XYZ file of C-alpha atoms in Angstrom:
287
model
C -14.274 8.151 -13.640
C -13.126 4.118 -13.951
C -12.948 2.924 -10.682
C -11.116 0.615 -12.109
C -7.989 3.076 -13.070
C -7.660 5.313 -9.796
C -4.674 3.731 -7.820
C -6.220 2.459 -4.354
C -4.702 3.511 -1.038
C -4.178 0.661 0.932
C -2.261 0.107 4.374
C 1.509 -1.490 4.465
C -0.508 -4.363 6.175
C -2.395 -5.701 2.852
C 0.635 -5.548 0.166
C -0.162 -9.006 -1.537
C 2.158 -10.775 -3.777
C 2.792 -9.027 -7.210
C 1.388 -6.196 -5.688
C 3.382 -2.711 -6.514
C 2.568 0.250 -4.700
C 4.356 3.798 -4.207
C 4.785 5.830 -0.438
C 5.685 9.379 -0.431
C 7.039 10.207 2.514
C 8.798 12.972 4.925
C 9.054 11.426 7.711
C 12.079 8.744 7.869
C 11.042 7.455 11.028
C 7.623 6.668 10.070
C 8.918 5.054 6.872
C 11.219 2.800 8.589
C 8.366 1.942 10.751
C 6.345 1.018 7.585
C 9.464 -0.821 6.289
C 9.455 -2.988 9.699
C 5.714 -3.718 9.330
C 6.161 -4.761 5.609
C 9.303 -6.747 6.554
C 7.850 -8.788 9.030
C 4.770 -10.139 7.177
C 6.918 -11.180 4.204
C 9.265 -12.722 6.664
C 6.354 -14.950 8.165
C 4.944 -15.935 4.795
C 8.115 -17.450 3.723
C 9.048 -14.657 1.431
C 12.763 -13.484 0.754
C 12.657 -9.474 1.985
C 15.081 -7.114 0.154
C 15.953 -3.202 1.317
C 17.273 -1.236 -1.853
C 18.435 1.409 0.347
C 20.705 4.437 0.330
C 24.709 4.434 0.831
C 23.919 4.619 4.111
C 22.208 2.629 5.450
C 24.190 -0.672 6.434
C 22.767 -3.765 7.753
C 24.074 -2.606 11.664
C 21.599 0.884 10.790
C 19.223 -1.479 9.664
C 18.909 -3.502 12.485
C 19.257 -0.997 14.802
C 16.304 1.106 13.408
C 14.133 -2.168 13.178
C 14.396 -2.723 16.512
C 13.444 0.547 17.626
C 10.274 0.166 15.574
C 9.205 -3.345 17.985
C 10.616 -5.426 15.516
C 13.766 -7.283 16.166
C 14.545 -8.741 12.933
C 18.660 -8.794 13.577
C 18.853 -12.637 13.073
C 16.786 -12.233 9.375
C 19.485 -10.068 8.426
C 22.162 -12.668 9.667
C 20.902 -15.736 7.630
C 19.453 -13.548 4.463
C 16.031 -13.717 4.732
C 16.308 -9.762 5.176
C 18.681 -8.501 2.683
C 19.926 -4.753 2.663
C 21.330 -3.235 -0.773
C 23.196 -0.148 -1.659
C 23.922 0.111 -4.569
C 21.002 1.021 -7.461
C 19.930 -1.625 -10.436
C 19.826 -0.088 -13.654
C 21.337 3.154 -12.599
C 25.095 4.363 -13.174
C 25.767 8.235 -12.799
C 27.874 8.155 -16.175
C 25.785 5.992 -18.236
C 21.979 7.090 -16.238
C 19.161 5.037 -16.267
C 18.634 2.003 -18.111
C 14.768 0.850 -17.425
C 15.531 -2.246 -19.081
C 18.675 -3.621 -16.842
C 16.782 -2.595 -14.012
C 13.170 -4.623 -14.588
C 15.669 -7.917 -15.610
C 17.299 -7.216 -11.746
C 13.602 -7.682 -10.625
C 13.038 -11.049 -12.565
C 16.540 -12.631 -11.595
C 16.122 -11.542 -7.995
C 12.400 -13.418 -8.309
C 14.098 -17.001 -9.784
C 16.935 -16.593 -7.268
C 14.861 -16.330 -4.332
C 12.700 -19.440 -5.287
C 15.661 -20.804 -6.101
C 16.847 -20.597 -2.693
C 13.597 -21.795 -0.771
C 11.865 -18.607 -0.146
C 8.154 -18.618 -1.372
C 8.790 -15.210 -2.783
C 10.342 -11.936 -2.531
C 9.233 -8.687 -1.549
C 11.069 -5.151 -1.559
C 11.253 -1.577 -1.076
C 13.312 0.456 -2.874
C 14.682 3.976 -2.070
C 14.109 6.143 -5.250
C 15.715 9.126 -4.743
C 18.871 8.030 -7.596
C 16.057 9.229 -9.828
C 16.949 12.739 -8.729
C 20.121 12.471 -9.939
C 21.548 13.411 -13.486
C 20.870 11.439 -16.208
C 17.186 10.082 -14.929
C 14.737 11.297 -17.441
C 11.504 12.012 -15.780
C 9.125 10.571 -18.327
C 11.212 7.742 -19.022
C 11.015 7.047 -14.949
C 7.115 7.536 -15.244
C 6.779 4.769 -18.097
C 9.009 3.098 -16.551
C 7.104 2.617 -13.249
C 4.045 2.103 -15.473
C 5.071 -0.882 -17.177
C 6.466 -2.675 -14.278
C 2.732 -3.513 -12.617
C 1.996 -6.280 -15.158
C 5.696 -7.835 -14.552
C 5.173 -8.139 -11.027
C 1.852 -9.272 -11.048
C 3.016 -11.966 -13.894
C 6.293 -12.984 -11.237
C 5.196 -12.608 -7.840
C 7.879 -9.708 -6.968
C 6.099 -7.351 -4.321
C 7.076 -3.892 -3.777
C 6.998 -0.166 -2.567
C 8.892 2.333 -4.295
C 9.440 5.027 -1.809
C 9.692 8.710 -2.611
C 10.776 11.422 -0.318
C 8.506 14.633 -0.737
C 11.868 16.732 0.262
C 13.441 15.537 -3.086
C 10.951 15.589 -6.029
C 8.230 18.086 -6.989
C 4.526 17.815 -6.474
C 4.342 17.790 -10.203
C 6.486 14.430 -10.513
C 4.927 12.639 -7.112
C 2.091 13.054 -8.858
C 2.433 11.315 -12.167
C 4.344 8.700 -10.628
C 1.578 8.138 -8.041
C -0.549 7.430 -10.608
C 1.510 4.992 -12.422
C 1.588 2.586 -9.526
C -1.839 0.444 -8.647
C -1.357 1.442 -5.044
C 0.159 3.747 -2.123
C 0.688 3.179 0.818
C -0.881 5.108 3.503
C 1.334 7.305 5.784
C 1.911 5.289 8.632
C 0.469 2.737 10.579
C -2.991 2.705 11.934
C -4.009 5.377 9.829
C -7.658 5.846 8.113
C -8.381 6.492 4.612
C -11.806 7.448 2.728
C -12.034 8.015 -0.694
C -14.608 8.957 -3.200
C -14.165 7.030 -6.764
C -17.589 7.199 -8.748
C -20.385 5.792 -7.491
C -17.925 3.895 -4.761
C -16.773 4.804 -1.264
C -13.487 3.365 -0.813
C -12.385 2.741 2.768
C -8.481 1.758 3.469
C -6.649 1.117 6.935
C -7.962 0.951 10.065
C -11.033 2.282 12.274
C -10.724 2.390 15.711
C -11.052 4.278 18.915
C -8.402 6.556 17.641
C -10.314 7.247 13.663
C -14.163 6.795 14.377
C -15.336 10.029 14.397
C -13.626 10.280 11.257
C -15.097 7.656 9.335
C -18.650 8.373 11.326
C -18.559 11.886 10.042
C -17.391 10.735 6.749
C -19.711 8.255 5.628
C -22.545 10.628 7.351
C -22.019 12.754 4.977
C -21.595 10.967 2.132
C -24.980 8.748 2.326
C -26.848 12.672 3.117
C -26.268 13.875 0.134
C -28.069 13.741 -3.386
C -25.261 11.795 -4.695
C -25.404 9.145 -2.111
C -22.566 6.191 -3.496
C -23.890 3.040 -4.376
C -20.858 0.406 -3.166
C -19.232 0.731 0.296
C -16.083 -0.540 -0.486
C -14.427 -2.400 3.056
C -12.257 -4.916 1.294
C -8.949 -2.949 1.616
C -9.810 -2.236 6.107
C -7.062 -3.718 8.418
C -9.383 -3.566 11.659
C -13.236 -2.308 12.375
C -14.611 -2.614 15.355
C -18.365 -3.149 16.456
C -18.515 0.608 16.595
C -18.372 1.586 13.256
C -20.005 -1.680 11.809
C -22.987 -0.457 14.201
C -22.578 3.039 12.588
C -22.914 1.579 9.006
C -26.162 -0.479 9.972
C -27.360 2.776 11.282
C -26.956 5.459 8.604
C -28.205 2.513 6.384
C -31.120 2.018 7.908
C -32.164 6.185 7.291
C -31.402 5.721 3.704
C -34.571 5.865 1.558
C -36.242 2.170 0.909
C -35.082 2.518 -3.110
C -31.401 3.255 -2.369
C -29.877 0.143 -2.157
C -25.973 0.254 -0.509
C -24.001 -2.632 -1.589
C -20.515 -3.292 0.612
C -17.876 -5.087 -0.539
C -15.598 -6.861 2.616
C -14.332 -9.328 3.578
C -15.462 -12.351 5.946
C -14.544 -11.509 9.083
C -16.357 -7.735 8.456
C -19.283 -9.156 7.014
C -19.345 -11.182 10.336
C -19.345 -8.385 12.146
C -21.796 -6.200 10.218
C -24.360 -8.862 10.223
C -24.068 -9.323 13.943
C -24.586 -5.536 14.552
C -28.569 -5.961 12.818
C -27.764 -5.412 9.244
C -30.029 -8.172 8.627
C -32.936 -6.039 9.586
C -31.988 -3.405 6.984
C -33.009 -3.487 3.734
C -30.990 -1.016 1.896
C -28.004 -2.819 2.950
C -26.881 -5.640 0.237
C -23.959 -7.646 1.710
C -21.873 -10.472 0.906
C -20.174 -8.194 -2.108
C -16.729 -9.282 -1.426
C-alpha cells in the first residue's frame, strides 16, 4: 500500500492552509463543537471563516450554538470575519449540480477575502444538497477529487461535512477517499492507524487515551511485522507518559530493528528527555 495515497486522519486542531479534509458525522452537537474549534484558530491566524450551512441555520443559531461550545465568537459574526451561508454554490434543484460554478465560488471567495485583509479563508460546508435530485454520485466523487490540488494551489481550507443519517456507507466511502484528510470525531479523540510499514498516530494522548495507545503500539512492535516509522507528526498533545511508553517498548525491540519516528519539535523534546537517547533502536529527529 502507498502511504503516500491513504487519506490521513488528523484532528480539527491541525487543518493547515490549502488543506481539504472530509468529517462524517451523526452527532450535530459534536460537529458544531468541531466547527467552533476550527473557527477559532482561523479566526486567530487572520483568516476569513465561512459556514456553508443549511436553511437553517441563521447567524442568531450560529452564535448561539458557538457559545454553548466555550466559544463566544458573536462579535466575528458581527464584523464578517465569521460568515454564515445558506444557500449552496453550484447547486440549483432544477438545473443540479454544476462542479464547475461551484470550484470558481471557491477561487472568488479566496481573492475576495485577501482582498479584504484577511490572510486567508477557511470553510466548512454542509453537503447534504448532494442528496438531493439531480447530484450525480460519481460526478460528486470526481468532483471532490479534483478540488485537493485547487486548494492547495489557493490557500482555501476546508471540511466538507457529511451526515452518516443521509448517505450510504457505500458513498461515505468513496468520497472519504477522495479527500487527503478526515477529521476525527470530536475533540480530544485518539487515532492509530496501520499504513505499510508506518504507524500513524493522530489527535491526542492523554490521561483519558493512554491505555489505548499503550496497548496499541504494544502490540504492534510484538509482532513479526513490527512497523518501521512511528509516525507523531499529525499528535495535538502527548504527555511524558506515553513518550516514556515509546522509549520503553523501544528499548525491548531487537538491536537490528531500527524504529524511526517522525514528530515534531516539541515531541522530540519530550521523547529525548524521557531516555530515548539511551536506546538504540530508536532513530529520531524524522520530522
Amino acid at each position: 500500500m502507498d502511504a503516500s495515497s491513504v487519506t490521513r486522519t488528523v484532528s480539527v486542531t491541525r487543518m493547515n492552509s490549502g488543506d481539504h479534509a472530509c468529517l462524517g458525522f451523526d452527532d450535530d452537537e459534536t460537529r458544531w463543537e468541531l466547527r467552533a474549534a476550527y473557527a477559532d484558530i482561523g479566526l486567530s491566524r487572520g483568516e476569513q471563516v465561512v459556514f456553508f450551512t443549511d436553511r437553517a441555520t441563521t447567524p442568531a443559531v450560529a452564535a448561539e450554538q458557538l457559545s454553548a461550545g466555550g466559544f463566544p465568537l458573536g462579535s466575528a459574526l458581527m464584523d464578517g470575519r465569521l460568515v454564515v451561508v445558506n444557500e449552496v454554490p453550484g447547486y440549483d434543484p432544477v438545473t443540479g449540480f454544476d462542479p464547475v460554478e461551484r470550484a470558481a465560488t471557491w477561487m472568488e471567495l479566496t481573492d475576495k477575502a485577501r482582498h479584504d485583509g484577511f490572510s486567508g479563508i477557511r470553510a466548512v460546508g454542509d453537503m447534504g444538497w448532494a442528496t438531493e435530485p439531480g447530484v450525480d454520485q460519481d460526478l460528486l466523487v470526481e468532483y471532490e477529487t479534483g478540488l485537493s490540488p485547487l486548494f492547495a494551489d489557493i490557500g482555501f481550507t476546508a471540511i466538507c461535512e457529511y451526515d452518516r443519517r443521509k448517505f450510504g456507507e457505500g458513498v461515505l466511502d468513496r468520497v472519504r477517499r477522495a479527500h487527503p484528510k478526515q477529521i476525527l470525531g470530536h475533540l480530544g479523540a485518539l487515532d492509530i492507524a496501520r499504513v505499510g510499514a508506518e504507524l500513524r498516530v493522530a489527535g491526542d494522548i492523554d490521561l483519558a487515551t493512554r491505555e489505548e495507545f499503550d496497548s496499541a503500539l504494544a502490540r504492534a512492535l510484538s509482532g513479526p511485522d513490527r512497523p518501521r516509522l512511528l509516525d507523531l507528526s499529525e499528535l495535538c498533545f502527548m504527555d511524558v507518559h506515553a513518550a516514556s511508553t515509546l522509549v520503553r517498548l523501544a528499548g525491548g525491540l531487537p538491536r537490528d530493528h531500527l524504529l524511526a519516528v517522525r514528530s515534531r519539535p516539541e515531541q522530540d523534546r519530550v521523547i529525548r528527555l524521557c531516555g530515548a537517547v539511551d536506546v538504540p533502536q530508536l532513530v529520531l529527529g524524522e520530522g
